[in-house]
Amino acid sequence: MSATFPGEFLWGAATAAHQVEGNNTASDLWAFENAPDSFLPERSGDACDSYHRWPEDLDIVRDLGLNSYRFSIEWARVEPAPGHVSRAHLAHYRRVVEGCFDRGLTPVVTLHHFTTPAWFRAAGGWTAADAVARFRDYVRAVLPILDGVEWVCTVNEPNMVAMMSAMVKRGERKENVAGAMPPPDQDVADALIAAHRAAREELAALPLVRSGWTVANQNFQALPGAEDLAADWAHSREDQFLDVAKDDDFIGVQAYTRVIIGPDGPVEPEADVRRTLTGWEFHPDALEGAVRHTARRVGPSVPILVTENGIATADDTERVEYTSAALTGLARAISEGVDVRGYQHWSLLDNYEWGSWRPTFGLVSVDRETFARTVKPSARWYGEVARTGML
Ligand code: BGC
């Protein structure tokens, strides 16, 4: 395989606050994980202790030869009680931003990555009458610490949030077919769209900021005769969220696998199909499909940033195999004119995968007792790709 990337390209690794920081005690998910009747098998607990160990994490990113880092700011820490903004936590996140600058890393900052403050959920969550106003207030509180930041993702995977909401409402705990989710709760989707727009309005106060959101691309692929159904699936679960980005400064693409749609709906892959630790089909072509689909949908004037792509595997050579194939497809799309500005690998660390520690997506493993980080061979391989712009 050989592929070349543009000279100016953001090469990074991504994390999200709840998955790595630890003790996110004021968040809705913490309450959920720790409820006596929680169906989640494992708790986030101390996670990777990145709340304290972020300088070490950033050193690793720099030493690998990457030039950017995607992380999220935790609303539940910044505003642990309604209207009470924590100056100390804001100062913490400012230190992380400056830690990136000090190491020559371009920060890609996400304002909302799945979790909300527990009080926000208790007050009705995204469908409460004042939800969008509350989010706007939070974004306004964060503005001062974004000075100098160029890339800001308002909401991570709004489509996933709205689909998860629908699943929870229906009492479903797991997809019937790997990766295939119910249609989104449209009220939640509409609120997130409004929240994104409100956040962009606030962020416009910072002239350097390019703002956008990140959409989970599910690569719906139709079997013969199922084209219309696949288009319906894509419309409700993905395209309506991409369409919102038509006037944004960029669109974040996140892709892992594909979902095959037959005449009766999603089709479970054959029993012997190769799968990852999340149960998803091993399908590295998902990334190329995702950027091409996104570019067609949002149009050529909205640049793409790959904000997540990676694989849950216990076999690190498989991570190289997957990522190499995904990047080859990405380079092909770029060479054919798709405007992609960077790639953030998911994830920097083996982190808390929303209920379980088993699916390991990390370029770096973390000892859960000592929090010692060990850089995997895949991370060094990826660093080399980043440094040379070639694979
Ligand atoms: C999310 C991450 C998650 C990853 C792998 C994305 O949906 O943004 O938080 O860990 O996929 O499941």
Tab-separated table of C-alpha atoms and ligand atoms in Angstrom:
chain	number	residue	atom	x	y	z
A	1	MET	CA	0.000	0.000	0.000
A	2	SER	CA	1.236	3.504	-0.579
A	3	ALA	CA	-0.535	6.762	-0.044
A	4	THR	CA	0.429	10.383	0.433
A	5	PHE	CA	-1.292	13.044	2.496
A	6	PRO	CA	-1.317	16.836	2.136
A	7	GLY	CA	1.625	18.646	3.756
A	8	GLU	CA	-0.575	20.643	6.096
A	9	PHE	CA	-2.656	18.005	7.754
A	10	LEU	CA	-3.818	17.648	11.338
A	11	TRP	CA	-2.660	14.301	12.642
A	12	GLY	CA	-4.026	13.611	16.067
A	13	ALA	CA	-5.527	11.280	18.587
A	14	ALA	CA	-8.863	11.793	20.303
A	15	THR	CA	-10.301	11.333	23.783
A	16	ALA	CA	-13.493	12.376	25.571
A	17	ALA	CA	-13.677	13.674	29.116
A	18	HIS	CA	-15.919	11.072	30.721
A	19	GLN	CA	-14.004	8.221	29.126
A	20	VAL	CA	-10.558	9.220	30.386
A	21	GLU	CA	-10.684	11.788	33.177
A	22	GLY	CA	-12.168	9.766	36.030
A	23	ASN	CA	-14.598	10.691	38.803
A	24	ASN	CA	-16.947	12.716	36.676
A	25	THR	CA	-19.278	12.657	39.645
A	26	ALA	CA	-21.632	15.482	38.703
A	27	SER	CA	-22.549	13.929	35.362
A	28	ASP	CA	-25.681	12.074	34.367
A	29	LEU	CA	-23.702	9.030	33.316
A	30	TRP	CA	-21.943	8.746	36.649
A	31	ALA	CA	-25.355	8.634	38.319
A	32	PHE	CA	-26.503	6.042	35.816
A	33	GLU	CA	-23.406	3.837	36.197
A	34	ASN	CA	-23.612	3.932	39.956
A	35	ALA	CA	-27.341	3.365	40.350
A	36	PRO	CA	-27.969	0.080	42.209
A	37	ASP	CA	-30.053	-1.213	39.285
A	38	SER	CA	-27.671	-0.020	36.541
A	39	PHE	CA	-27.487	-2.441	33.632
A	40	LEU	CA	-24.029	-1.217	32.669
A	41	PRO	CA	-21.517	-3.962	33.448
A	42	GLU	CA	-18.693	-1.663	34.542
A	43	ARG	CA	-18.226	1.823	35.998
A	44	SER	CA	-15.916	4.579	34.812
A	45	GLY	CA	-14.483	5.151	38.308
A	46	ASP	CA	-11.032	6.731	38.139
A	47	ALA	CA	-11.010	6.041	34.375
A	48	CYS	CA	-7.466	6.766	33.101
A	49	ASP	CA	-7.021	9.579	35.629
A	50	SER	CA	-6.381	11.935	32.740
A	51	TYR	CA	-7.881	14.755	34.781
A	52	HIS	CA	-4.516	14.737	36.572
A	53	ARG	CA	-2.304	12.975	34.044
A	54	TRP	CA	-3.121	15.074	30.969
A	55	PRO	CA	0.450	16.488	30.734
A	56	GLU	CA	1.739	12.943	30.349
A	57	ASP	CA	-0.917	12.226	27.715
A	58	LEU	CA	0.030	15.354	25.772
A	59	ASP	CA	3.728	14.470	26.007
A	60	ILE	CA	2.944	11.106	24.444
A	61	VAL	CA	0.989	12.728	21.612
A	62	ARG	CA	3.876	15.117	20.902
A	63	ASP	CA	6.582	12.454	21.221
A	64	LEU	CA	4.782	10.194	18.774
A	65	GLY	CA	5.091	12.954	16.194
A	66	LEU	CA	1.424	13.910	16.033
A	67	ASN	CA	0.526	17.585	15.722
A	68	SER	CA	-2.922	17.772	17.301
A	69	TYR	CA	-5.067	16.446	20.110
A	70	ARG	CA	-8.845	16.207	20.342
A	71	PHE	CA	-10.378	16.318	23.814
A	72	SER	CA	-13.639	17.423	25.364
A	73	ILE	CA	-14.603	19.890	28.050
A	74	GLU	CA	-16.977	18.400	30.611
A	75	TRP	CA	-20.085	20.491	31.130
A	76	ALA	CA	-20.811	18.677	34.420
A	77	ARG	CA	-17.517	19.940	35.843
A	78	VAL	CA	-17.782	23.450	34.464
A	79	GLU	CA	-21.349	23.856	35.748
A	80	PRO	CA	-21.863	21.264	38.510
A	81	ALA	CA	-25.020	23.015	39.722
A	82	PRO	CA	-27.351	25.117	37.550
A	83	GLY	CA	-25.856	28.556	37.040
A	84	HIS	CA	-22.792	27.860	39.230
A	85	VAL	CA	-19.719	27.973	37.080
A	86	SER	CA	-16.569	26.436	38.499
A	87	ARG	CA	-13.641	28.791	37.893
A	88	ALA	CA	-11.268	26.038	39.017
A	89	HIS	CA	-12.455	23.552	36.414
A	90	LEU	CA	-12.433	26.217	33.704
A	91	ALA	CA	-8.840	27.018	34.675
A	92	HIS	CA	-8.048	23.316	34.435
A	93	TYR	CA	-9.275	23.122	30.850
A	94	ARG	CA	-7.426	26.341	30.001
A	95	ARG	CA	-4.247	24.636	31.212
A	96	VAL	CA	-4.954	21.719	28.867
A	97	VAL	CA	-5.442	24.137	25.943
A	98	GLU	CA	-2.185	25.887	26.805
A	99	GLY	CA	-0.506	22.521	27.333
A	100	CYS	CA	-1.338	21.786	23.689
A	101	PHE	CA	0.056	25.128	22.528
A	102	ASP	CA	3.244	24.631	24.577
A	103	ARG	CA	3.871	21.314	22.842
A	104	GLY	CA	3.082	22.571	19.351
A	105	LEU	CA	-0.197	20.627	19.252
A	106	THR	CA	-3.329	22.055	17.654
A	107	PRO	CA	-6.212	21.487	20.074
A	108	VAL	CA	-9.510	20.238	18.673
A	109	VAL	CA	-11.965	20.974	21.454
A	110	THR	CA	-15.366	19.318	21.850
A	111	LEU	CA	-17.901	21.077	24.050
A	112	HIS	CA	-20.327	18.201	24.495
A	113	HIS	CA	-19.358	14.548	24.236
A	114	PHE	CA	-22.433	12.538	25.301
A	115	THR	CA	-22.544	13.418	29.020
A	116	THR	CA	-24.545	16.244	30.565
A	117	PRO	CA	-24.691	17.487	34.147
A	118	ALA	CA	-26.928	15.248	36.290
A	119	TRP	CA	-29.062	18.311	37.138
A	120	PHE	CA	-29.674	18.932	33.418
A	121	ARG	CA	-31.010	15.422	32.918
A	122	ALA	CA	-33.078	15.588	36.089
A	123	ALA	CA	-34.668	18.786	34.772
A	124	GLY	CA	-35.819	16.979	31.612
A	125	GLY	CA	-32.642	16.716	29.528
A	126	TRP	CA	-32.607	17.917	25.939
A	127	THR	CA	-36.377	18.172	25.643
A	128	ALA	CA	-36.811	20.524	28.615
A	129	ALA	CA	-38.109	23.940	27.578
A	130	ASP	CA	-34.910	25.737	28.614
A	131	ALA	CA	-32.406	23.063	27.480
A	132	VAL	CA	-30.968	25.039	24.596
A	133	ALA	CA	-30.716	28.209	26.676
A	134	ARG	CA	-28.859	26.220	29.350
A	135	PHE	CA	-26.404	24.887	26.790
A	136	ARG	CA	-25.905	28.376	25.397
A	137	ASP	CA	-25.054	29.633	28.898
A	138	TYR	CA	-22.509	26.845	29.308
A	139	VAL	CA	-20.897	27.664	25.956
A	140	ARG	CA	-20.742	31.331	26.932
A	141	ALA	CA	-18.995	30.365	30.174
A	142	VAL	CA	-16.392	28.388	28.234
A	143	LEU	CA	-15.579	31.114	25.660
A	144	PRO	CA	-12.784	32.778	27.680
A	145	ILE	CA	-10.758	29.582	27.858
A	146	LEU	CA	-10.961	29.054	24.092
A	147	ASP	CA	-8.774	32.015	23.295
A	148	GLY	CA	-6.404	30.967	20.487
A	149	VAL	CA	-8.278	27.733	19.745
A	150	GLU	CA	-9.059	27.151	16.074
A	151	TRP	CA	-11.173	23.976	15.961
A	152	VAL	CA	-14.271	23.584	18.106
A	153	CYS	CA	-16.796	20.743	17.866
A	154	THR	CA	-20.052	21.836	19.452
A	155	VAL	CA	-21.787	18.462	19.923
A	156	ASN	CA	-20.277	15.019	19.404
A	157	GLU	CA	-22.471	12.653	17.399
A	158	PRO	CA	-25.853	14.308	17.908
A	159	ASN	CA	-27.365	11.492	15.853
A	160	MET	CA	-26.035	8.901	18.291
A	161	VAL	CA	-27.360	10.915	21.258
A	162	ALA	CA	-30.833	11.114	19.709
A	163	MET	CA	-30.824	7.428	18.728
A	164	MET	CA	-29.626	6.354	22.184
A	165	SER	CA	-32.411	8.426	23.696
A	166	ALA	CA	-34.940	6.564	21.549
A	167	MET	CA	-33.436	3.226	22.588
A	168	VAL	CA	-33.609	4.088	26.267
A	169	LYS	CA	-37.234	5.218	25.875
A	170	ARG	CA	-38.116	1.921	24.216
A	171	GLY	CA	-36.336	0.019	26.998
A	172	GLU	CA	-33.885	-1.517	24.519
A	173	ARG	CA	-30.394	-2.158	25.803
A	174	LYS	CA	-28.597	-3.323	22.727
A	175	GLU	CA	-29.043	-3.159	18.968
A	176	ASN	CA	-30.604	-6.252	17.373
A	177	VAL	CA	-28.187	-5.997	14.479
A	178	ALA	CA	-24.661	-4.777	15.285
A	179	GLY	CA	-24.400	-1.037	14.665
A	180	ALA	CA	-28.072	-0.609	13.614
A	181	MET	CA	-29.957	1.788	15.867
A	182	PRO	CA	-33.625	2.806	16.073
A	183	PRO	CA	-34.607	6.110	14.449
A	184	PRO	CA	-33.697	9.098	16.598
A	185	ASP	CA	-35.997	10.677	19.123
A	186	GLN	CA	-36.852	13.611	16.865
A	187	ASP	CA	-37.510	16.001	19.763
A	188	VAL	CA	-33.996	15.341	21.046
A	189	ALA	CA	-32.592	15.693	17.524
A	190	ASP	CA	-34.343	19.046	17.059
A	191	ALA	CA	-33.097	20.303	20.425
A	192	LEU	CA	-29.531	19.301	19.562
A	193	ILE	CA	-29.768	21.060	16.214
A	194	ALA	CA	-30.920	24.198	18.018
A	195	ALA	CA	-28.172	23.758	20.639
A	196	HIS	CA	-25.556	23.476	17.904
A	197	ARG	CA	-26.793	26.659	16.253
A	198	ALA	CA	-26.833	28.495	19.582
A	199	ALA	CA	-23.276	27.347	20.294
A	200	ARG	CA	-22.115	28.538	16.875
A	201	GLU	CA	-23.669	31.925	17.502
A	202	GLU	CA	-21.752	32.232	20.766
A	203	LEU	CA	-18.510	30.963	19.257
A	204	ALA	CA	-18.728	33.616	16.541
A	205	ALA	CA	-17.422	36.005	19.213
A	206	LEU	CA	-14.022	34.339	18.799
A	207	PRO	CA	-12.717	35.238	15.336
A	208	LEU	CA	-10.168	32.409	15.192
A	209	VAL	CA	-12.655	29.643	15.909
A	210	ARG	CA	-13.947	27.334	13.198
A	211	SER	CA	-16.960	25.558	14.593
A	212	GLY	CA	-18.837	22.503	13.490
A	213	TRP	CA	-20.248	19.289	14.834
A	214	THR	CA	-19.309	15.658	14.407
A	215	VAL	CA	-21.683	13.082	12.955
A	216	ALA	CA	-21.534	9.299	13.385
A	217	ASN	CA	-21.419	7.959	9.865
A	218	GLN	CA	-22.997	4.539	9.647
A	219	ASN	CA	-22.266	3.656	6.015
A	220	PHE	CA	-25.701	2.329	5.151
A	221	GLN	CA	-25.316	-0.004	2.183
A	222	ALA	CA	-28.365	-1.262	0.304
A	223	LEU	CA	-28.812	-4.796	-0.926
A	224	PRO	CA	-30.548	-4.940	-4.336
A	225	GLY	CA	-34.124	-3.789	-3.995
A	226	ALA	CA	-33.520	-2.032	-0.668
A	227	GLU	CA	-32.219	1.285	-2.025
A	228	ASP	CA	-35.225	3.335	-0.890
A	229	LEU	CA	-35.260	1.798	2.550
A	230	ALA	CA	-31.522	2.391	2.965
A	231	ALA	CA	-32.036	6.014	1.903
A	232	ASP	CA	-34.758	6.370	4.578
A	233	TRP	CA	-32.478	4.889	7.201
A	234	ALA	CA	-29.681	7.236	6.188
A	235	HIS	CA	-31.962	10.248	6.130
A	236	SER	CA	-33.294	9.985	9.666
A	237	ARG	CA	-30.171	8.628	11.334
A	238	GLU	CA	-27.474	10.630	9.583
A	239	ASP	CA	-28.288	12.927	6.689
A	240	GLN	CA	-30.590	15.292	8.552
A	241	PHE	CA	-27.604	15.968	10.858
A	242	LEU	CA	-25.199	16.419	7.955
A	243	ASP	CA	-27.576	18.872	6.293
A	244	VAL	CA	-27.343	21.118	9.355
A	245	ALA	CA	-23.618	21.497	8.632
A	246	LYS	CA	-24.039	23.036	5.178
A	247	ASP	CA	-23.189	26.503	6.491
A	248	ASP	CA	-20.707	25.414	9.149
A	249	ASP	CA	-16.945	26.010	9.148
A	250	PHE	CA	-16.249	22.267	8.963
A	251	ILE	CA	-17.902	18.914	9.482
A	252	GLY	CA	-16.474	16.177	11.697
A	253	VAL	CA	-16.659	12.667	10.257
A	254	GLN	CA	-16.618	9.645	12.560
A	255	ALA	CA	-16.707	6.172	11.073
A	256	TYR	CA	-15.984	2.650	12.232
A	257	THR	CA	-18.088	0.127	10.334
A	258	ARG	CA	-21.082	-0.277	7.997
A	259	VAL	CA	-24.716	-1.330	8.238
A	260	ILE	CA	-26.204	-3.400	5.426
A	261	ILE	CA	-29.872	-2.775	4.688
A	262	GLY	CA	-31.981	-5.439	3.006
A	263	PRO	CA	-35.650	-5.253	1.961
A	264	ASP	CA	-36.697	-6.001	5.577
A	265	GLY	CA	-34.230	-3.711	7.302
A	266	PRO	CA	-30.737	-4.188	8.678
A	267	VAL	CA	-29.088	-7.482	7.911
A	268	GLU	CA	-26.869	-9.210	10.430
A	269	PRO	CA	-23.483	-9.980	8.831
A	270	GLU	CA	-22.711	-13.677	8.246
A	271	ALA	CA	-21.691	-15.608	11.359
A	272	ASP	CA	-18.118	-15.986	10.145
A	273	VAL	CA	-17.616	-12.326	9.295
A	274	ARG	CA	-14.598	-10.741	10.948
A	275	ARG	CA	-15.682	-8.606	13.911
A	276	THR	CA	-14.051	-6.216	16.362
A	277	LEU	CA	-14.397	-6.208	20.145
A	278	THR	CA	-17.520	-4.055	19.914
A	279	GLY	CA	-19.157	-6.741	17.756
A	280	TRP	CA	-19.036	-4.506	14.684
A	281	GLU	CA	-17.953	-5.844	11.337
A	282	PHE	CA	-14.254	-5.232	10.605
A	283	HIS	CA	-14.741	-2.789	7.764
A	284	PRO	CA	-11.941	-0.233	7.354
A	285	ASP	CA	-13.452	1.021	4.064
A	286	ALA	CA	-16.046	2.708	6.271
A	287	LEU	CA	-13.868	5.802	6.470
A	288	GLU	CA	-13.565	6.389	2.736
A	289	GLY	CA	-17.277	5.762	2.327
A	290	ALA	CA	-18.015	8.200	5.139
A	291	VAL	CA	-15.962	11.098	3.839
A	292	ARG	CA	-17.315	10.654	0.312
A	293	HIS	CA	-20.904	10.469	1.530
A	294	THR	CA	-20.405	13.469	3.798
A	295	ALA	CA	-18.787	15.540	1.054
A	296	ARG	CA	-21.655	14.757	-1.335
A	297	ARG	CA	-24.185	15.717	1.291
A	298	VAL	CA	-22.693	18.936	2.716
A	299	GLY	CA	-21.153	20.154	-0.542
A	300	PRO	CA	-17.588	21.083	-1.503
A	301	SER	CA	-17.382	24.304	0.498
A	302	VAL	CA	-17.418	22.630	3.924
A	303	PRO	CA	-14.046	21.116	4.841
A	304	ILE	CA	-13.981	17.747	6.533
A	305	LEU	CA	-12.066	16.820	9.646
A	306	VAL	CA	-12.020	13.137	10.502
A	307	THR	CA	-12.669	13.455	14.213
A	308	GLU	CA	-12.828	9.721	15.006
A	309	ASN	CA	-11.844	6.437	13.392
A	310	GLY	CA	-10.292	3.367	14.935
A	311	ILE	CA	-10.821	-0.186	16.064
A	312	ALA	CA	-11.517	-2.017	19.313
A	313	THR	CA	-9.089	-4.905	19.315
A	314	ALA	CA	-6.822	-6.737	21.726
A	315	ASP	CA	-4.456	-7.472	18.852
A	316	ASP	CA	-2.368	-4.396	18.154
A	317	THR	CA	-1.252	-5.613	14.727
A	318	GLU	CA	-4.914	-5.637	13.754
A	319	ARG	CA	-5.077	-1.943	14.703
A	320	VAL	CA	-2.291	-1.227	12.232
A	321	GLU	CA	-4.002	-3.317	9.568
A	322	TYR	CA	-7.350	-1.544	10.071
A	323	THR	CA	-5.919	1.958	10.292
A	324	SER	CA	-3.627	1.450	7.350
A	325	ALA	CA	-6.549	0.345	5.166
A	326	ALA	CA	-8.758	3.184	6.465
A	327	LEU	CA	-6.044	5.780	5.766
A	328	THR	CA	-5.414	4.374	2.302
A	329	GLY	CA	-9.071	4.912	1.473
A	330	LEU	CA	-8.954	8.379	2.998
A	331	ALA	CA	-5.921	9.316	0.892
A	332	ARG	CA	-7.729	8.070	-2.213
A	333	ALA	CA	-10.725	10.294	-1.478
A	334	ILE	CA	-8.413	13.265	-0.882
A	335	SER	CA	-6.553	12.657	-4.128
A	336	GLU	CA	-9.897	12.730	-5.907
A	337	GLY	CA	-10.708	16.144	-4.489
A	338	VAL	CA	-12.456	15.597	-1.144
A	339	ASP	CA	-11.330	18.427	1.128
A	340	VAL	CA	-10.110	16.655	4.294
A	341	ARG	CA	-8.018	18.715	6.712
A	342	GLY	CA	-7.018	16.120	9.265
A	343	TYR	CA	-7.464	12.791	10.977
A	344	GLN	CA	-7.921	12.130	14.707
A	345	HIS	CA	-7.470	8.503	15.634
A	346	TRP	CA	-9.896	7.098	18.177
A	347	SER	CA	-8.493	6.727	20.674
A	348	LEU	CA	-5.321	7.879	22.349
A	349	LEU	CA	-5.937	5.644	25.374
A	350	ASP	CA	-7.641	2.380	26.223
A	351	ASN	CA	-10.539	4.142	27.848
A	352	TYR	CA	-13.995	3.614	29.326
A	353	GLU	CA	-16.204	2.479	26.454
A	354	TRP	CA	-19.571	3.624	27.837
A	355	GLY	CA	-20.271	0.778	30.243
A	356	SER	CA	-17.314	-1.486	29.662
A	357	TRP	CA	-13.523	-1.514	29.717
A	358	ARG	CA	-13.312	-4.476	27.358
A	359	PRO	CA	-13.315	-2.852	23.895
A	360	THR	CA	-9.797	-1.419	23.732
A	361	PHE	CA	-9.516	1.318	21.095
A	362	GLY	CA	-6.261	2.831	22.403
A	363	LEU	CA	-2.930	3.540	20.792
A	364	VAL	CA	-1.716	3.505	24.370
A	365	SER	CA	-2.682	1.063	27.106
A	366	VAL	CA	-3.318	2.160	30.666
A	367	ASP	CA	-2.719	0.097	33.789
A	368	ARG	CA	-5.982	0.409	35.705
A	369	GLU	CA	-4.223	0.187	39.081
A	370	THR	CA	-1.227	2.466	38.603
A	371	PHE	CA	-2.469	4.434	35.564
A	372	ALA	CA	0.919	3.827	33.931
A	373	ARG	CA	0.737	4.403	30.186
A	374	THR	CA	2.366	2.028	27.686
A	375	VAL	CA	2.722	3.143	24.108
A	376	LYS	CA	1.715	0.340	21.739
A	377	PRO	CA	3.584	-0.462	18.504
A	378	SER	CA	0.546	0.772	16.544
A	379	ALA	CA	1.052	4.228	18.072
A	380	ARG	CA	4.654	4.334	16.851
A	381	TRP	CA	3.557	3.165	13.420
A	382	TYR	CA	0.878	5.882	13.350
A	383	GLY	CA	3.387	8.506	14.504
A	384	GLU	CA	5.620	7.590	11.580
A	385	VAL	CA	2.719	8.002	9.146
A	386	ALA	CA	2.014	11.400	10.683
A	387	ARG	CA	5.628	12.552	10.537
A	388	THR	CA	6.156	11.507	6.917
A	389	GLY	CA	2.636	12.075	5.581
A	390	MET	CA	2.968	8.735	3.847
A	391	LEU	CA	2.063	5.124	4.327
B	1	BGC	C1	-17.954	7.977	20.344
B	1	BGC	C2	-16.838	7.560	21.294
B	1	BGC	C3	-16.824	6.042	21.379
B	1	BGC	C4	-16.495	5.501	20.005
B	1	BGC	C5	-16.369	3.987	19.953
B	1	BGC	C6	-18.083	7.123	19.118
B	1	BGC	O1	-19.431	6.825	18.960
B	1	BGC	O2	-17.859	9.332	20.045
B	1	BGC	O3	-17.065	8.160	22.533
B	1	BGC	O4	-15.935	5.598	22.358
B	1	BGC	O5	-17.486	5.878	19.099
B	1	BGC	O6	-17.558	3.361	20.291
